[in-house]
Amino acid sequence: MAPVNIDIVDERLRDVIQDLFEIQEALHRYLGPETQEKLKYQITTTANSLAALSSESSSLPVHIPPEIVEYVESGRNPDIYTREFVELAQKQNQYLKGKSEAFADFRDELAKEIVKAMPDLKGEVEKRIEKSV
């Protein structure tokens, strides 16, 4: 299958939007049987535009996480999902930063105690601390 040009998909999407607008306009100006044929034609055109959009866009390399699809299908705003995701990432990042700092403090204290207990290992302890920073 040939790669899909995003511009073609964009054009098909614009066609669908235009067709839906024309249906809305025809419904707004509906006068009865005389506009019924035009409305049938526009519905058929919209169906064809949707089919073209579907076939053109089916090979686009897009991955939407299932969580977002579920979020939208349940009527929730995907922006809220994004905000919650970012907040969770920040919280986890802060937690890991704190953990890392705690280990660094423990390393320094352990090094001090080792040097106090065995002064002849001071050079070796300093090398290890230097490598771990």
CSV table of C-alpha atoms in Angstrom, one decimal:
chain,number,residue,atom,x,y,z
A,1,MET,CA,0.0,0.0,0.0
A,2,ALA,CA,1.4,3.4,-1.0
A,3,PRO,CA,2.0,5.9,1.8
A,4,VAL,CA,-0.9,8.2,2.4
A,5,ASN,CA,-0.4,11.9,2.0
A,6,ILE,CA,-1.7,13.8,4.9
A,7,ASP,CA,-2.9,16.6,2.6
A,8,ILE,CA,-5.2,14.2,0.8
A,9,VAL,CA,-6.8,13.1,4.1
A,10,ASP,CA,-7.1,16.7,5.1
A,11,GLU,CA,-8.9,17.5,1.9
A,12,ARG,CA,-11.3,14.5,2.4
A,13,LEU,CA,-12.0,15.8,5.9
A,14,ARG,CA,-12.8,19.2,4.6
A,15,ASP,CA,-15.1,17.7,2.0
A,16,VAL,CA,-17.0,15.9,4.8
A,17,ILE,CA,-17.3,19.1,6.9
A,18,GLN,CA,-18.6,21.0,3.8
A,19,ASP,CA,-21.1,18.3,3.1
A,20,LEU,CA,-22.4,18.3,6.7
A,21,PHE,CA,-22.7,22.1,6.5
A,22,GLU,CA,-24.7,21.8,3.3
A,23,ILE,CA,-27.0,19.3,4.9
A,24,GLN,CA,-27.5,21.6,7.8
A,25,GLU,CA,-28.3,24.4,5.5
A,26,ALA,CA,-30.7,22.3,3.5
A,27,LEU,CA,-32.5,21.2,6.7
A,28,HIS,CA,-32.7,24.8,7.9
A,29,ARG,CA,-34.3,25.9,4.6
A,30,TYR,CA,-36.4,22.8,4.2
A,31,LEU,CA,-39.5,23.6,2.2
A,32,GLY,CA,-41.0,20.2,1.8
A,33,PRO,CA,-41.0,17.9,-1.3
A,34,GLU,CA,-39.2,20.4,-3.5
A,35,THR,CA,-36.0,20.3,-1.4
A,36,GLN,CA,-36.2,16.6,-0.6
A,37,GLU,CA,-34.3,15.6,-3.7
A,38,LYS,CA,-31.5,18.0,-2.9
A,39,LEU,CA,-31.3,16.7,0.7
A,40,LYS,CA,-31.2,13.1,-0.6
A,41,TYR,CA,-28.3,14.0,-2.9
A,42,GLN,CA,-26.4,15.8,-0.1
A,43,ILE,CA,-26.8,12.8,2.2
A,44,THR,CA,-25.5,10.5,-0.5
A,45,THR,CA,-22.6,12.8,-1.2
A,46,THR,CA,-21.8,12.9,2.5
A,47,ALA,CA,-21.8,9.1,2.7
A,48,ASN,CA,-19.5,8.9,-0.2
A,49,SER,CA,-17.2,11.6,1.3
A,50,LEU,CA,-17.1,9.6,4.6
A,51,ALA,CA,-16.2,6.4,2.7
A,52,ALA,CA,-13.4,8.2,0.9
A,53,LEU,CA,-12.1,9.7,4.1
A,54,SER,CA,-12.2,6.3,5.8
A,55,SER,CA,-10.4,4.5,3.0
A,56,GLU,CA,-7.7,7.3,2.7
A,57,SER,CA,-7.1,7.6,6.4
A,58,SER,CA,-7.1,3.9,7.3
A,59,SER,CA,-3.4,3.6,6.5
A,60,LEU,CA,-2.3,6.6,8.5
A,61,PRO,CA,0.3,5.7,11.2
A,62,VAL,CA,-1.8,7.0,14.2
A,63,HIS,CA,-1.9,5.4,17.6
A,64,ILE,CA,-4.4,6.6,20.1
A,65,PRO,CA,-4.1,5.1,23.5
A,66,PRO,CA,-7.1,3.0,24.5
A,67,GLU,CA,-7.5,5.0,27.7
A,68,ILE,CA,-8.1,8.2,25.7
A,69,VAL,CA,-10.7,6.5,23.5
A,70,GLU,CA,-12.5,5.2,26.6
A,71,TYR,CA,-12.3,8.7,28.2
A,72,VAL,CA,-13.9,10.3,25.1
A,73,GLU,CA,-16.5,7.5,24.6
A,74,SER,CA,-17.7,8.0,28.2
A,75,GLY,CA,-18.3,11.7,27.4
A,76,ARG,CA,-15.3,13.2,29.2
A,77,ASN,CA,-13.0,15.9,27.9
A,78,PRO,CA,-9.6,14.5,26.7
A,79,ASP,CA,-7.9,17.7,27.9
A,80,ILE,CA,-8.8,16.7,31.5
A,81,TYR,CA,-7.2,13.3,30.8
A,82,THR,CA,-4.0,15.1,29.5
A,83,ARG,CA,-3.9,17.4,32.6
A,84,GLU,CA,-4.4,14.5,35.0
A,85,PHE,CA,-1.6,12.5,33.1
A,86,VAL,CA,0.8,15.5,33.4
A,87,GLU,CA,0.0,15.9,37.1
A,88,LEU,CA,0.6,12.2,37.8
A,89,ALA,CA,3.9,12.4,35.9
A,90,GLN,CA,5.0,15.4,37.9
A,91,LYS,CA,4.0,13.7,41.2
A,92,GLN,CA,6.0,10.5,40.2
A,93,ASN,CA,8.9,12.7,39.1
A,94,GLN,CA,9.0,14.5,42.5
A,95,TYR,CA,8.8,11.2,44.3
A,96,LEU,CA,11.7,9.7,42.4
A,97,LYS,CA,13.7,12.9,42.8
A,98,GLY,CA,13.2,12.7,46.6
A,99,LYS,CA,14.2,9.1,46.6
A,100,SER,CA,17.3,9.9,44.6
A,101,GLU,CA,18.3,12.7,46.9
A,102,ALA,CA,17.7,10.4,49.9
A,103,PHE,CA,20.0,7.8,48.5
A,104,ALA,CA,22.6,10.5,47.8
A,105,ASP,CA,22.4,11.7,51.4
A,106,PHE,CA,22.7,8.1,52.6
A,107,ARG,CA,25.7,7.5,50.4
A,108,ASP,CA,27.4,10.6,51.8
A,109,GLU,CA,26.7,9.6,55.4
A,110,LEU,CA,27.8,6.0,54.8
A,111,ALA,CA,31.0,7.3,53.3
A,112,LYS,CA,31.7,9.6,56.4
A,113,GLU,CA,31.1,6.6,58.7
A,114,ILE,CA,33.4,4.3,56.7
A,115,VAL,CA,36.1,6.9,56.7
A,116,LYS,CA,35.7,7.4,60.5
A,117,ALA,CA,35.9,3.7,61.1
A,118,MET,CA,38.6,2.9,58.6
A,119,PRO,CA,40.7,6.0,57.8
A,120,ASP,CA,43.0,4.1,55.5
A,121,LEU,CA,40.1,3.6,53.0
A,122,LYS,CA,39.6,7.4,52.6
A,123,GLY,CA,41.0,7.5,49.0
A,124,GLU,CA,39.0,4.5,47.9
A,125,VAL,CA,35.8,5.9,49.4
A,126,GLU,CA,36.4,9.3,47.7
A,127,LYS,CA,36.8,7.5,44.3
A,128,ARG,CA,33.5,5.7,44.8
A,129,ILE,CA,31.7,8.8,45.7
A,130,GLU,CA,33.2,10.6,42.7
A,131,LYS,CA,32.0,7.8,40.3
A,132,SER,CA,28.5,7.8,41.7
A,133,VAL,CA,27.8,11.5,41.4
